[in-house]
Amino acid sequence: MPSYHNQDLVKSHLMYAVREEVEVLKEQIKELIERNSQLEQENNLLKTLASPEQLAQFQAQVQSGSPSAPTQPPGTGAQQSTPPTQPAPQSSGPSA
């Protein structure tokens, strides 16, 4: 008889641990869905701000499997938010 009690205790403990893990995973899924939504919005914004040349270059990178642009530094995404009429010459002045 005590053996059955121990099995019930172990089963109960395992069920509690599984439920706890499920809750953690549900929270992670929720956070990932929110992050995915943010990234999709950012992607759409960047697509609208990118010039046709930038989009063509990106498409070429995607097709070649290259993860980053060899001709542009990784930080150029932030410069896309500047109006196209200003090539941002001020940013090169202080860094020189």
Tab-separated table of C-alpha atoms in Angstrom:
chain	number	residue	atom	x	y	z
A	1	MET	CA	0.000	0.000	0.000
A	2	PRO	CA	2.699	2.597	0.754
A	3	SER	CA	4.111	1.946	-2.708
A	4	TYR	CA	0.899	3.207	-4.322
A	5	HIS	CA	1.009	6.319	-2.197
A	6	ASN	CA	4.573	7.053	-3.341
A	7	GLN	CA	3.582	6.530	-6.970
A	8	ASP	CA	0.700	8.949	-6.558
A	9	LEU	CA	3.036	11.459	-4.960
A	10	VAL	CA	5.541	11.142	-7.810
A	11	LYS	CA	2.777	11.364	-10.396
A	12	SER	CA	1.354	14.424	-8.691
A	13	HIS	CA	4.766	16.065	-8.554
A	14	LEU	CA	5.454	15.336	-12.231
A	15	MET	CA	2.058	16.700	-13.270
A	16	TYR	CA	2.737	19.881	-11.319
A	17	ALA	CA	6.167	20.240	-12.964
A	18	VAL	CA	4.690	19.682	-16.421
A	19	ARG	CA	1.937	22.247	-15.830
A	20	GLU	CA	4.532	24.739	-14.633
A	21	GLU	CA	6.657	24.137	-17.737
A	22	VAL	CA	3.611	24.525	-19.983
A	23	GLU	CA	2.908	27.927	-18.427
A	24	VAL	CA	6.514	29.026	-19.031
A	25	LEU	CA	6.316	27.871	-22.644
A	26	LYS	CA	2.975	29.633	-23.162
A	27	GLU	CA	4.543	32.873	-21.916
A	28	GLN	CA	7.543	32.405	-24.221
A	29	ILE	CA	5.221	31.788	-27.166
A	30	LYS	CA	3.287	34.945	-26.329
A	31	GLU	CA	6.512	36.978	-26.171
A	32	LEU	CA	7.751	35.493	-29.460
A	33	ILE	CA	4.455	36.306	-31.188
A	34	GLU	CA	4.704	39.910	-29.967
A	35	ARG	CA	8.353	40.147	-31.077
A	36	ASN	CA	7.478	38.670	-34.470
A	37	SER	CA	4.737	41.253	-34.895
A	38	GLN	CA	7.160	44.080	-34.026
A	39	LEU	CA	9.732	42.755	-36.490
A	40	GLU	CA	7.114	42.466	-39.236
A	41	GLN	CA	6.099	46.094	-38.667
A	42	GLU	CA	9.744	47.175	-38.701
A	43	ASN	CA	10.341	45.157	-41.869
A	44	ASN	CA	7.373	46.781	-43.601
A	45	LEU	CA	8.582	50.237	-42.563
A	46	LEU	CA	12.091	49.551	-43.815
A	47	LYS	CA	10.694	48.286	-47.104
A	48	THR	CA	8.773	51.528	-47.595
A	49	LEU	CA	11.823	53.654	-46.715
A	50	ALA	CA	14.322	51.688	-48.783
A	51	SER	CA	15.275	52.897	-52.252
A	52	PRO	CA	14.748	50.591	-55.237
A	53	GLU	CA	18.536	50.131	-55.392
A	54	GLN	CA	18.645	49.021	-51.748
A	55	LEU	CA	15.772	46.600	-52.305
A	56	ALA	CA	17.494	45.159	-55.391
A	57	GLN	CA	20.736	44.757	-53.444
A	58	PHE	CA	18.891	43.040	-50.615
A	59	GLN	CA	17.151	40.673	-53.017
A	60	ALA	CA	20.533	39.783	-54.526
A	61	GLN	CA	21.886	39.039	-51.038
A	62	VAL	CA	18.910	36.837	-50.213
A	63	GLN	CA	19.309	34.868	-53.438
A	64	SER	CA	23.065	34.419	-52.938
A	65	GLY	CA	22.588	33.385	-49.309
A	66	SER	CA	24.852	36.158	-48.000
A	67	PRO	CA	23.715	37.249	-44.509
A	68	SER	CA	25.121	40.788	-44.662
A	69	ALA	CA	25.917	43.399	-47.270
A	70	PRO	CA	29.588	43.327	-48.284
A	71	THR	CA	29.500	46.889	-49.655
A	72	GLN	CA	27.594	48.505	-46.778
A	73	PRO	CA	28.387	48.432	-43.069
A	74	PRO	CA	25.737	46.800	-40.842
A	75	GLY	CA	24.689	50.173	-39.374
A	76	THR	CA	23.318	51.520	-42.666
A	77	GLY	CA	19.795	50.464	-41.722
A	78	ALA	CA	19.614	53.376	-39.291
A	79	GLN	CA	20.516	55.831	-42.047
A	80	GLN	CA	17.514	54.759	-44.083
A	81	SER	CA	15.310	56.852	-41.824
A	82	THR	CA	16.911	60.051	-43.136
A	83	PRO	CA	15.150	61.723	-46.062
A	84	PRO	CA	16.547	60.603	-49.435
A	85	THR	CA	17.292	64.211	-50.417
A	86	GLN	CA	19.974	64.421	-47.717
A	87	PRO	CA	22.789	61.875	-48.005
A	88	ALA	CA	23.744	62.660	-44.397
A	89	PRO	CA	27.172	64.243	-44.982
A	90	GLN	CA	27.175	65.439	-41.377
A	91	SER	CA	27.688	61.886	-40.101
A	92	SER	CA	30.989	61.489	-41.959
A	93	GLY	CA	32.411	64.828	-40.751
A	94	PRO	CA	32.721	64.173	-36.998
A	95	SER	CA	33.965	60.617	-37.475
A	96	ALA	CA	36.909	61.712	-39.661
